[in-house]
């Protein structure tokens, strides 16, 4: 077995040292009735590397990779180019195979990039502090609501109807299982919501998204003021982190907590995971912030160094009084994000965001020209909502056979909402070519006939 | 610009401090220059040709990101990587973390475009292979544990705990029962009580026996109609198998409660013992421990949860099914026939990238290889225990399972602590073991070698530990207090970090000159050191202010 | 000024006029190590003896602080936010946590005096 170094001689010598006749003797505390007599027979036995590669490769080959055809999907996961150097660095064993940096003297590499990551995230969102990441955008959003409940000592959150359904449903699960209430607005594609009227002195927070689920852009400054007036926190969720290269950051709008899905920078689609939850807040709330945090300090010789800090909020110290039961961050995904954003820099990120927007504008114009199609958004970044003359799901399935991945039918996430059955979310990124757009326009023109 | 000039000077000064291969590396923010970038755009692209549709939301101010070229970025992160230990370079005997080798085939498979470049909301017809892989991994996990159901979506171990306990809450609600208590042994991982509390349960802690196991009589006395579940780790955090587990399960079930098992230590028994045969109702599995997906400096992980028939209806969304012809993904409660899902726990469908790695690992080993994995993991740990117990102090009789536990009695009167031993071990080229956990013994050393270490490595480690134990007893305290000496940084001032948190670069923290000499390092670096203060010889129970009568 | 009284949970309280100053004992600060943060209750909060009112953190441990007597919080030590190390330097003086207006002036007399507390500590560390 290629991953197991012990030889038969090793095992025999070691058993002798231990004073046991066999390995079975070491399992003597296991009830005899539960000890299997040998390897489970109805499972396959070991395989050489090339056979495993061929088995797993065969499953991969049954899928249509997004990059193999024109692809316009978004809705919380975005296909951007990931530079080759990102993955090259990610695969370095010192990053890939290291543990959580609890031993700072031998983890300065991980700790320094986490410090850089936190700085980048704070800069992008316009916020004061960031943690070292969470599982993904939706879990970060749910943690944000629970943090707002702790900060305000209130237990009712207001959710925008134009929040990504996975974010909303993740918050709903936490509300049901941990005991707080929600005031949820209905989805309103193409129209503005009035959430200010929902806020009262029992409201812990208002959760909105920018760009919202349907792609529309917002300035939430007025809403932030309305929240502040009632002692509630404003939580802004960003599902396409690339948008922050071009859009006014939520921190400037007065957000108290900003959460985001960081996948769009440095991380591939990976069929939905692992992704990267970004979490930021105002500095005055850091003691209530969930998740790991890296901080700067000095070593015994006075040199700058980094450590995990504020750990007294966490489960391994506070146990049942911790701010969250979560202990993992998305370390490698955060590293990918940090490397990619370092490559981009100010000029690269703003330029890339401009390019995404330009592509989306070009596509929106072309789609709007198809008879029967209507673009609902007056504003957007790289994703917008198109109203088709018939149900979007059927069209998407039909185009998938060509194959063209035409976008995300809203009904995939809202199966029971008949009013939105004809809506299609369409995304263009820097990877979308003129030929891709032509193919989609041609296919949609026929499908809509 | 003078501020930029200062930053550059600091960056150059930092690099000048390098000594041979001990490289100093400034922050990325100290290396940027305006107009520099590490990516290119298509020739002729001109953003001003587009009529923007941003409404009034265009960003006005600068973000503040530094500009670097690709060679600078590659060098920066390569230099950072050289300041890290990793399993690839050193032995990592971290108890309860299962730091086994991460096969590179796993990485190659996860990067196949058919998995890595798959959008989670593509039409189901275009992702049949991905759903097949999830289904196949699910089949292995169910078979290896003897459980009929598995929830694949949880993002890590603690998320899996939440999933399992939420399922229990759902099942109790369906029975029309309102049970409020969860029983947790004091040796449990911190996530167990944190999870139970997050779900609104009150936590009842039970003490361990002198043999480091659950006290069955005390447990029985805590069971009653208000107890929802027991959360138990098995093998437990002392590295011991809970001998009474079948009786524990019987007592728990008799009281109408559920048996949650923290599967963090599944590596000890994988392929040799099926948790279902022990009476366990629900257990999470850390794919990043038992099934070799990389720890990655703290994530991402993956924590599928296997469940007994009684809990199977109460799983989270989404999940994969097969309709006889095709794989389907059940994403909405309305489509969940015969089940009562408790909802969605995260975005999309689970940690696919980790599923590919874990299944690749499982197929490589097969049932026979996994049997050998558990066997060698347990053999290695017992070898370490047998080879060190005469110079260190083991609190419990062996044999152990996959990890060996020692306490700090052997350091009595040396003036040295567990932490000192661990830091000195770094200077010998090993990552420290888990320290001060579990809390049930004083000054714990928890050593988990895993099956992927050779006898030669274990012998070198044993030699290093014996040498340190001997030096400690001979009173060579100064060497310990100064350690680690051969690392990019010496011991770090954690008090300073926590008192005035500096959590990001602002341009003003470029200089590292200490305001005060960092002399005090009392409560340093331990994984969960709420047990003992280094300078304090008093054997007080932790935390001190909680020791109310 | 009345004499200083101690709880078994290592809080101290000292009545001065009609206000009792409260903090954690020198033993407690030593045991915790370097204090990095103190979370204080809001002024005006009504508290009961034994109720958790504050949290004190060292870099690796966190402990609850309980109200030594019934009453109302009338002041908190805002200086601790900027310099939590004061608790290590002067736990019984400048490192005080909060002041309580006692509901019952005699209640503190039930607590240990200095001598009793010292022998209680000896019992903890034989």
mmCIF file of C-alpha atoms in Angstrom, chain A residues 1-6 10-11 14-15 17-18 23-24 26-27 29-31 34 36-40 43-47 49 52-53 56-57 59-60 62-67 73-77 79 85 87 89 91-110 112 115-116 118-120 123-124 127-128 135-136 138-139 166 169-170 173-174 176-178 217-218 244 246-249 269-275 287 292-305 307 309 315-317 319-320 325 327-332 338-339 341-346 348-349 351-352 354-355 357-358 361 364 377 379-380 396-397 400 405 408 412-413 415, chain B residues 25-30 37-39 41 45 47 50 52-54 57-59 62-66 68 70 73-74 76-78 80-81 83-88 92 94 97 99 102-103 105 108-109 111 113-124 126-130 132-133 140 143 156 158-159 162 169 186 188 190-191 193-195 197-199 213 241 243 246 268 271-274 278 294-300 331-332 342-354 360 363-368 371-372 376 378-380 382-383 399 401 423 426 431 435 451-455 484 487-493 496-498 502-505 509-510 512 514 518 525 527:
data_model
loop_
_atom_site.group_PDB
_atom_site.id
_atom_site.type_symbol
_atom_site.label_atom_id
_atom_site.label_comp_id
_atom_site.label_asym_id
_atom_site.label_seq_id
_atom_site.Cartn_x
_atom_site.Cartn_y
_atom_site.Cartn_z
ATOM 1 C CA UNK A 1 0.000 0.000 0.000
ATOM 2 C CA UNK A 2 1.726 3.108 -1.280
ATOM 3 C CA UNK A 3 0.768 5.444 1.596
ATOM 4 C CA UNK A 4 1.717 3.050 4.406
ATOM 5 C CA UNK A 5 5.437 2.865 5.269
ATOM 6 C CA UNK A 6 5.420 0.053 7.870
ATOM 7 C CA UNK A 10 8.582 -3.114 11.410
ATOM 8 C CA UNK A 11 5.223 -4.277 12.665
ATOM 9 C CA UNK A 14 6.963 -2.750 17.235
ATOM 10 C CA UNK A 15 4.557 -5.343 18.622
ATOM 11 C CA UNK A 17 8.285 -3.419 22.054
ATOM 12 C CA UNK A 18 4.646 -2.993 23.003
ATOM 13 C CA UNK A 23 -2.529 -5.810 16.458
ATOM 14 C CA UNK A 24 -5.875 -7.415 17.311
ATOM 15 C CA UNK A 26 -4.534 -3.626 20.835
ATOM 16 C CA UNK A 27 -8.250 -3.533 20.043
ATOM 17 C CA UNK A 29 -11.299 -2.648 24.554
ATOM 18 C CA UNK A 30 -13.627 -2.885 21.566
ATOM 19 C CA UNK A 31 -16.597 -5.174 22.308
ATOM 20 C CA UNK A 34 -18.410 -5.125 17.103
ATOM 21 C CA UNK A 36 -15.071 -7.132 12.195
ATOM 22 C CA UNK A 37 -13.205 -10.320 11.361
ATOM 23 C CA UNK A 38 -11.567 -8.830 8.292
ATOM 24 C CA UNK A 39 -11.938 -6.102 5.672
ATOM 25 C CA UNK A 40 -15.559 -5.418 4.706
ATOM 26 C CA UNK A 43 -16.469 -3.104 -0.769
ATOM 27 C CA UNK A 44 -13.713 -3.093 -3.394
ATOM 28 C CA UNK A 45 -10.088 -3.594 -2.374
ATOM 29 C CA UNK A 46 -7.120 -1.287 -2.994
ATOM 30 C CA UNK A 47 -6.136 -0.043 -6.458
ATOM 31 C CA UNK A 49 -2.911 5.010 -8.828
ATOM 32 C CA UNK A 52 -8.148 5.182 -9.448
ATOM 33 C CA UNK A 53 -7.327 7.963 -11.862
ATOM 34 C CA UNK A 56 -12.554 9.078 -11.002
ATOM 35 C CA UNK A 57 -11.708 10.541 -14.402
ATOM 36 C CA UNK A 59 -17.021 10.294 -13.540
ATOM 37 C CA UNK A 60 -15.550 13.706 -14.322
ATOM 38 C CA UNK A 62 -19.724 12.568 -17.591
ATOM 39 C CA UNK A 63 -20.054 16.249 -16.667
ATOM 40 C CA UNK A 64 -20.153 19.269 -18.947
ATOM 41 C CA UNK A 65 -17.384 21.534 -17.674
ATOM 42 C CA UNK A 66 -18.446 25.166 -17.702
ATOM 43 C CA UNK A 67 -15.329 26.119 -19.633
ATOM 44 C CA UNK A 73 -24.137 31.128 -14.885
ATOM 45 C CA UNK A 74 -23.811 33.162 -11.739
ATOM 46 C CA UNK A 75 -26.293 33.385 -8.847
ATOM 47 C CA UNK A 76 -23.660 33.259 -6.141
ATOM 48 C CA UNK A 77 -20.868 31.372 -7.980
ATOM 49 C CA UNK A 79 -16.464 31.717 -13.304
ATOM 50 C CA UNK A 85 0.563 30.989 -10.281
ATOM 51 C CA UNK A 87 -2.666 27.093 -7.925
ATOM 52 C CA UNK A 89 1.567 28.352 -4.797
ATOM 53 C CA UNK A 91 0.035 23.286 -3.922
ATOM 54 C CA UNK A 92 3.198 24.042 -1.978
ATOM 55 C CA UNK A 93 3.218 21.512 0.832
ATOM 56 C CA UNK A 94 4.065 24.164 3.429
ATOM 57 C CA UNK A 95 0.642 25.690 2.767
ATOM 58 C CA UNK A 96 -1.369 22.675 1.636
ATOM 59 C CA UNK A 97 -0.313 20.301 4.414
ATOM 60 C CA UNK A 98 0.105 22.624 7.393
ATOM 61 C CA UNK A 99 -2.225 22.752 10.371
ATOM 62 C CA UNK A 100 -4.148 25.672 11.866
ATOM 63 C CA UNK A 101 -1.397 28.073 13.023
ATOM 64 C CA UNK A 102 -1.714 27.500 16.766
ATOM 65 C CA UNK A 103 2.112 27.233 16.964
ATOM 66 C CA UNK A 104 3.037 30.668 15.635
ATOM 67 C CA UNK A 105 6.811 30.142 15.568
ATOM 68 C CA UNK A 106 6.440 27.514 12.842
ATOM 69 C CA UNK A 107 3.409 29.063 11.117
ATOM 70 C CA UNK A 108 4.451 32.592 10.246
ATOM 71 C CA UNK A 109 3.780 31.879 6.570
ATOM 72 C CA UNK A 110 0.121 31.049 7.176
ATOM 73 C CA UNK A 112 1.227 36.518 7.562
ATOM 74 C CA UNK A 115 -3.045 39.114 8.103
ATOM 75 C CA UNK A 116 -2.700 40.217 4.475
ATOM 76 C CA UNK A 118 -7.797 40.377 6.510
ATOM 77 C CA UNK A 119 -6.325 43.671 5.323
ATOM 78 C CA UNK A 120 -7.406 43.089 1.721
ATOM 79 C CA UNK A 123 -10.010 47.406 2.153
ATOM 80 C CA UNK A 124 -12.389 45.917 -0.416
ATOM 81 C CA UNK A 127 -14.783 48.022 6.753
ATOM 82 C CA UNK A 128 -12.587 48.324 9.835
ATOM 83 C CA UNK A 135 -17.132 28.366 5.312
ATOM 84 C CA UNK A 136 -18.882 30.394 2.623
ATOM 85 C CA UNK A 138 -24.357 31.966 3.311
ATOM 86 C CA UNK A 139 -22.839 30.641 6.554
ATOM 87 C CA UNK A 166 -29.382 30.129 -0.213
ATOM 88 C CA UNK A 169 -32.540 29.681 3.739
ATOM 89 C CA UNK A 170 -29.315 29.310 5.739
ATOM 90 C CA UNK A 173 -32.333 27.249 9.395
ATOM 91 C CA UNK A 174 -30.375 29.025 12.118
ATOM 92 C CA UNK A 176 -35.526 27.767 13.475
ATOM 93 C CA UNK A 177 -32.861 25.729 15.236
ATOM 94 C CA UNK A 178 -31.369 28.346 17.545
ATOM 95 C CA UNK A 217 -27.211 47.785 -7.590
ATOM 96 C CA UNK A 218 -28.108 49.783 -4.494
ATOM 97 C CA UNK A 244 -16.277 45.567 -5.140
ATOM 98 C CA UNK A 246 -16.109 48.974 -9.238
ATOM 99 C CA UNK A 247 -18.951 49.532 -6.775
ATOM 100 C CA UNK A 248 -19.077 51.803 -3.748
ATOM 101 C CA UNK A 249 -18.129 49.560 -0.798
ATOM 102 C CA UNK A 269 -16.379 26.881 -9.330
ATOM 103 C CA UNK A 270 -15.815 23.398 -7.816
ATOM 104 C CA UNK A 271 -19.522 22.555 -8.104
ATOM 105 C CA UNK A 272 -20.282 24.816 -5.159
ATOM 106 C CA UNK A 273 -17.554 24.156 -2.619
ATOM 107 C CA UNK A 274 -15.280 24.668 -0.878
ATOM 108 C CA UNK A 275 -15.881 28.394 -1.037
ATOM 109 C CA UNK A 287 -15.415 40.890 20.704
ATOM 110 C CA UNK A 292 -10.528 32.964 13.821
ATOM 111 C CA UNK A 293 -8.594 36.225 13.764
ATOM 112 C CA UNK A 294 -4.920 36.870 13.126
ATOM 113 C CA UNK A 295 -3.192 39.802 14.817
ATOM 114 C CA UNK A 296 0.171 41.504 14.765
ATOM 115 C CA UNK A 297 2.569 41.353 17.698
ATOM 116 C CA UNK A 298 6.312 41.021 18.372
ATOM 117 C CA UNK A 299 8.503 38.057 19.243
ATOM 118 C CA UNK A 300 10.974 37.705 22.120
ATOM 119 C CA UNK A 301 13.552 39.606 20.076
ATOM 120 C CA UNK A 302 11.171 42.454 19.293
ATOM 121 C CA UNK A 303 10.598 41.512 15.660
ATOM 122 C CA UNK A 304 7.185 41.871 14.032
ATOM 123 C CA UNK A 305 5.282 38.608 13.970
ATOM 124 C CA UNK A 307 -0.481 35.124 16.032
ATOM 125 C CA UNK A 309 -5.633 36.248 18.746
ATOM 126 C CA UNK A 315 -15.253 27.308 21.232
ATOM 127 C CA UNK A 316 -12.016 25.704 22.374
ATOM 128 C CA UNK A 317 -11.835 28.177 25.273
ATOM 129 C CA UNK A 319 -17.069 25.979 25.085
ATOM 130 C CA UNK A 320 -20.808 26.521 25.507
ATOM 131 C CA UNK A 325 -19.536 26.660 17.359
ATOM 132 C CA UNK A 327 -13.719 26.410 14.453
ATOM 133 C CA UNK A 328 -12.629 25.970 10.837
ATOM 134 C CA UNK A 329 -11.861 28.791 8.442
ATOM 135 C CA UNK A 330 -11.415 28.385 4.709
ATOM 136 C CA UNK A 331 -7.624 28.641 4.885
ATOM 137 C CA UNK A 332 -6.582 27.486 1.429
ATOM 138 C CA UNK A 338 -4.969 36.648 -1.318
ATOM 139 C CA UNK A 339 -2.597 35.517 -4.068
ATOM 140 C CA UNK A 341 -5.787 39.815 -5.328
ATOM 141 C CA UNK A 342 -2.046 40.452 -4.891
ATOM 142 C CA UNK A 343 -1.560 39.737 -8.592
ATOM 143 C CA UNK A 344 -4.439 42.029 -9.495
ATOM 144 C CA UNK A 345 -3.587 44.964 -7.257
ATOM 145 C CA UNK A 346 -5.504 48.221 -7.526
ATOM 146 C CA UNK A 348 -5.816 44.913 -12.013
ATOM 147 C CA UNK A 349 -8.928 44.603 -9.886
ATOM 148 C CA UNK A 351 -9.668 46.969 -14.663
ATOM 149 C CA UNK A 352 -11.041 43.453 -14.348
ATOM 150 C CA UNK A 354 -14.577 47.270 -15.628
ATOM 151 C CA UNK A 355 -14.083 44.459 -18.140
ATOM 152 C CA UNK A 357 -19.167 45.235 -16.513
ATOM 153 C CA UNK A 358 -18.405 46.042 -20.146
ATOM 154 C CA UNK A 361 -23.446 45.655 -20.829
ATOM 155 C CA UNK A 364 -27.580 42.871 -21.989
ATOM 156 C CA UNK A 377 -32.471 45.769 -14.435
ATOM 157 C CA UNK A 379 -28.503 48.860 -13.071
ATOM 158 C CA UNK A 380 -26.190 45.855 -12.702
ATOM 159 C CA UNK A 396 -32.126 26.342 -20.195
ATOM 160 C CA UNK A 397 -32.548 22.553 -20.362
ATOM 161 C CA UNK A 400 -27.858 22.611 -22.352
ATOM 162 C CA UNK A 405 -25.169 26.907 -20.249
ATOM 163 C CA UNK A 408 -29.697 30.218 -13.933
ATOM 164 C CA UNK A 412 -34.325 26.607 -9.820
ATOM 165 C CA UNK A 413 -34.233 28.546 -6.541
ATOM 166 C CA UNK A 415 -39.739 26.505 -7.775
ATOM 167 C CA UNK B 25 9.647 38.954 4.073
ATOM 168 C CA UNK B 26 7.780 42.249 4.303
ATOM 169 C CA UNK B 27 4.013 42.474 3.954
ATOM 170 C CA UNK B 28 2.596 42.576 0.445
ATOM 171 C CA UNK B 29 1.390 46.117 1.167
ATOM 172 C CA UNK B 30 4.963 47.250 1.679
ATOM 173 C CA UNK B 37 0.080 44.732 -11.944
ATOM 174 C CA UNK B 38 0.383 40.966 -12.220
ATOM 175 C CA UNK B 39 -2.320 40.430 -14.852
ATOM 176 C CA UNK B 41 -6.033 42.695 -20.297
ATOM 177 C CA UNK B 45 -9.745 47.010 -24.235
ATOM 178 C CA UNK B 47 -13.523 50.680 -20.458
ATOM 179 C CA UNK B 50 -18.863 51.224 -22.529
ATOM 180 C CA UNK B 52 -21.910 52.135 -17.794
ATOM 181 C CA UNK B 53 -25.109 50.873 -16.161
ATOM 182 C CA UNK B 54 -23.979 51.198 -12.559
ATOM 183 C CA UNK B 57 -23.085 53.326 -7.148
ATOM 184 C CA UNK B 58 -19.669 53.641 -8.785
ATOM 185 C CA UNK B 59 -16.761 53.521 -6.346
ATOM 186 C CA UNK B 62 -9.180 54.090 -4.064
ATOM 187 C CA UNK B 63 -9.272 50.610 -2.601
ATOM 188 C CA UNK B 64 -5.659 50.839 -1.422
ATOM 189 C CA UNK B 65 -4.390 47.575 -2.911
ATOM 190 C CA UNK B 66 -0.665 47.410 -3.738
ATOM 191 C CA UNK B 68 2.910 43.881 -7.873
ATOM 192 C CA UNK B 70 3.800 38.115 -11.080
ATOM 193 C CA UNK B 73 3.924 37.755 -6.010
ATOM 194 C CA UNK B 74 5.324 34.282 -6.621
ATOM 195 C CA UNK B 76 6.479 36.701 -1.803
ATOM 196 C CA UNK B 77 4.289 33.674 -1.213
ATOM 197 C CA UNK B 78 7.120 31.223 -1.767
ATOM 198 C CA UNK B 80 6.141 32.967 3.228
ATOM 199 C CA UNK B 81 5.676 29.244 2.648
ATOM 200 C CA UNK B 83 8.258 29.946 7.295
ATOM 201 C CA UNK B 84 5.783 27.084 7.772
ATOM 202 C CA UNK B 85 5.925 23.536 8.976
ATOM 203 C CA UNK B 86 3.784 21.149 6.914
ATOM 204 C CA UNK B 87 3.250 17.372 6.917
ATOM 205 C CA UNK B 88 5.268 17.243 3.734
ATOM 206 C CA UNK B 92 3.150 16.461 12.991
ATOM 207 C CA UNK B 94 -0.959 16.533 16.731
ATOM 208 C CA UNK B 97 -6.034 16.215 14.360
ATOM 209 C CA UNK B 99 -2.233 14.824 10.333
ATOM 210 C CA UNK B 102 -2.126 14.110 1.758
ATOM 211 C CA UNK B 103 -1.773 12.102 -1.474
ATOM 212 C CA UNK B 105 -3.446 12.122 -6.674
ATOM 213 C CA UNK B 108 -4.975 16.062 -9.354
ATOM 214 C CA UNK B 109 -8.461 14.539 -9.406
ATOM 215 C CA UNK B 111 -8.628 19.739 -10.435
ATOM 216 C CA UNK B 113 -12.285 20.309 -15.272
ATOM 217 C CA UNK B 114 -15.211 17.899 -14.938
ATOM 218 C CA UNK B 115 -15.212 18.624 -11.194
ATOM 219 C CA UNK B 116 -13.224 21.821 -10.656
ATOM 220 C CA UNK B 117 -14.879 23.777 -13.438
ATOM 221 C CA UNK B 118 -18.466 22.801 -12.734
ATOM 222 C CA UNK B 119 -21.016 25.444 -11.813
ATOM 223 C CA UNK B 120 -23.266 24.309 -8.951
ATOM 224 C CA UNK B 121 -26.445 25.451 -10.712
ATOM 225 C CA UNK B 122 -25.858 23.819 -14.093
ATOM 226 C CA UNK B 123 -28.765 21.723 -15.355
ATOM 227 C CA UNK B 124 -28.820 18.358 -13.574
ATOM 228 C CA UNK B 126 -24.885 18.161 -17.213
ATOM 229 C CA UNK B 127 -23.605 17.136 -13.759
ATOM 230 C CA UNK B 128 -24.518 13.439 -13.577
ATOM 231 C CA UNK B 129 -20.892 12.448 -12.951
ATOM 232 C CA UNK B 130 -20.611 14.862 -10.025
ATOM 233 C CA UNK B 132 -22.535 9.987 -9.033
ATOM 234 C CA UNK B 133 -19.315 10.792 -7.179
ATOM 235 C CA UNK B 140 -18.624 4.150 1.220
ATOM 236 C CA UNK B 143 -20.968 1.036 4.545
ATOM 237 C CA UNK B 156 -16.545 20.891 8.541
ATOM 238 C CA UNK B 158 -18.394 21.542 13.885
ATOM 239 C CA UNK B 159 -20.900 22.094 11.074
ATOM 240 C CA UNK B 162 -24.671 21.127 14.225
ATOM 241 C CA UNK B 169 -34.002 18.225 17.486
ATOM 242 C CA UNK B 186 -15.698 16.823 30.387
ATOM 243 C CA UNK B 188 -15.089 16.454 24.979
ATOM 244 C CA UNK B 190 -14.932 22.348 22.838
ATOM 245 C CA UNK B 191 -17.135 22.248 19.775
ATOM 246 C CA UNK B 193 -20.789 21.935 24.218
ATOM 247 C CA UNK B 194 -20.640 24.952 21.884
ATOM 248 C CA UNK B 195 -22.855 23.159 19.357
ATOM 249 C CA UNK B 197 -25.585 25.422 23.426
ATOM 250 C CA UNK B 198 -26.031 27.015 19.990
ATOM 251 C CA UNK B 199 -29.058 24.781 19.431
ATOM 252 C CA UNK B 213 -13.502 6.840 30.404
ATOM 253 C CA UNK B 241 -11.879 3.174 23.482
ATOM 254 C CA UNK B 243 -15.262 -0.073 26.821
ATOM 255 C CA UNK B 246 -22.670 -0.731 24.174
ATOM 256 C CA UNK B 268 -8.552 4.509 14.841
ATOM 257 C CA UNK B 271 -12.633 -0.370 8.245
ATOM 258 C CA UNK B 272 -12.320 -2.468 11.424
ATOM 259 C CA UNK B 273 -15.306 -1.377 13.526
ATOM 260 C CA UNK B 274 -18.655 -0.002 12.324
ATOM 261 C CA UNK B 278 -21.777 0.080 18.851
ATOM 262 C CA UNK B 294 -5.553 18.627 3.268
ATOM 263 C CA UNK B 295 -5.759 20.687 6.455
ATOM 264 C CA UNK B 296 -4.569 23.670 4.440
ATOM 265 C CA UNK B 297 -3.471 25.745 7.414
ATOM 266 C CA UNK B 298 -6.970 25.688 8.894
ATOM 267 C CA UNK B 299 -9.447 24.611 6.266
ATOM 268 C CA UNK B 300 -11.501 24.097 4.253
ATOM 269 C CA UNK B 331 -32.952 21.037 -3.222
ATOM 270 C CA UNK B 332 -36.391 21.943 -1.863
ATOM 271 C CA UNK B 342 -34.503 20.738 8.740
ATOM 272 C CA UNK B 343 -33.373 23.149 6.030
ATOM 273 C CA UNK B 344 -30.277 24.391 4.299
ATOM 274 C CA UNK B 345 -26.975 24.775 6.171
ATOM 275 C CA UNK B 346 -24.822 26.501 3.574
ATOM 276 C CA UNK B 347 -24.682 27.528 -0.056
ATOM 277 C CA UNK B 348 -25.025 24.946 -2.834
ATOM 278 C CA UNK B 349 -24.378 21.222 -2.302
ATOM 279 C CA UNK B 350 -21.453 20.599 0.036
ATOM 280 C CA UNK B 351 -17.663 20.610 -0.220
ATOM 281 C CA UNK B 352 -17.389 18.929 -3.632
ATOM 282 C CA UNK B 353 -13.651 19.532 -3.878
ATOM 283 C CA UNK B 354 -13.210 17.584 -0.639
ATOM 284 C CA UNK B 360 -9.901 9.181 -4.457
ATOM 285 C CA UNK B 363 -10.598 4.014 -3.757
ATOM 286 C CA UNK B 364 -6.805 3.948 -3.466
ATOM 287 C CA UNK B 365 -6.964 2.109 -0.161
ATOM 288 C CA UNK B 366 -10.035 -0.019 -0.649
ATOM 289 C CA UNK B 367 -11.581 -1.981 2.199
ATOM 290 C CA UNK B 368 -8.355 -3.909 2.801
ATOM 291 C CA UNK B 371 -8.337 -1.994 7.591
ATOM 292 C CA UNK B 372 -4.568 -1.593 7.482
ATOM 293 C CA UNK B 376 -1.113 0.844 11.622
ATOM 294 C CA UNK B 378 -3.157 2.123 16.452
ATOM 295 C CA UNK B 379 0.125 0.229 16.252
ATOM 296 C CA UNK B 380 2.119 3.443 15.787
ATOM 297 C CA UNK B 382 1.006 2.157 21.022
ATOM 298 C CA UNK B 383 4.626 2.007 19.938
ATOM 299 C CA UNK B 399 -3.378 -0.105 25.174
ATOM 300 C CA UNK B 401 -6.081 3.529 20.250
ATOM 301 C CA UNK B 423 8.609 24.481 22.115
ATOM 302 C CA UNK B 426 10.291 22.462 17.576
ATOM 303 C CA UNK B 431 5.854 19.949 15.175
ATOM 304 C CA UNK B 435 -0.988 20.365 24.448
ATOM 305 C CA UNK B 451 -0.421 5.406 9.942
ATOM 306 C CA UNK B 452 1.588 7.321 7.338
ATOM 307 C CA UNK B 453 4.695 7.710 9.506
ATOM 308 C CA UNK B 454 7.543 5.247 9.143
ATOM 309 C CA UNK B 455 9.143 3.428 12.067
ATOM 310 C CA UNK B 484 12.357 27.665 19.971
ATOM 311 C CA UNK B 487 12.585 29.314 13.832
ATOM 312 C CA UNK B 488 11.732 32.425 11.791
ATOM 313 C CA UNK B 489 10.329 33.941 14.980
ATOM 314 C CA UNK B 490 10.954 33.216 18.660
ATOM 315 C CA UNK B 491 8.073 32.990 21.156
ATOM 316 C CA UNK B 492 5.481 35.624 20.346
ATOM 317 C CA UNK B 493 3.872 38.094 22.703
ATOM 318 C CA UNK B 496 0.229 42.293 23.439
ATOM 319 C CA UNK B 497 -1.694 40.951 20.430
ATOM 320 C CA UNK B 498 -4.862 40.563 22.478
ATOM 321 C CA UNK B 502 -3.857 45.049 15.293
ATOM 322 C CA UNK B 503 -5.806 43.029 12.760
ATOM 323 C CA UNK B 504 -4.748 44.712 9.530
ATOM 324 C CA UNK B 505 -2.009 46.745 7.897
ATOM 325 C CA UNK B 509 2.296 49.404 11.667
ATOM 326 C CA UNK B 510 5.140 48.824 9.254
ATOM 327 C CA UNK B 512 7.979 46.358 14.363
ATOM 328 C CA UNK B 514 8.418 46.974 20.454
ATOM 329 C CA UNK B 518 8.354 41.679 25.699
ATOM 330 C CA UNK B 525 0.450 29.397 22.784
ATOM 331 C CA UNK B 527 -4.180 25.078 22.255
#
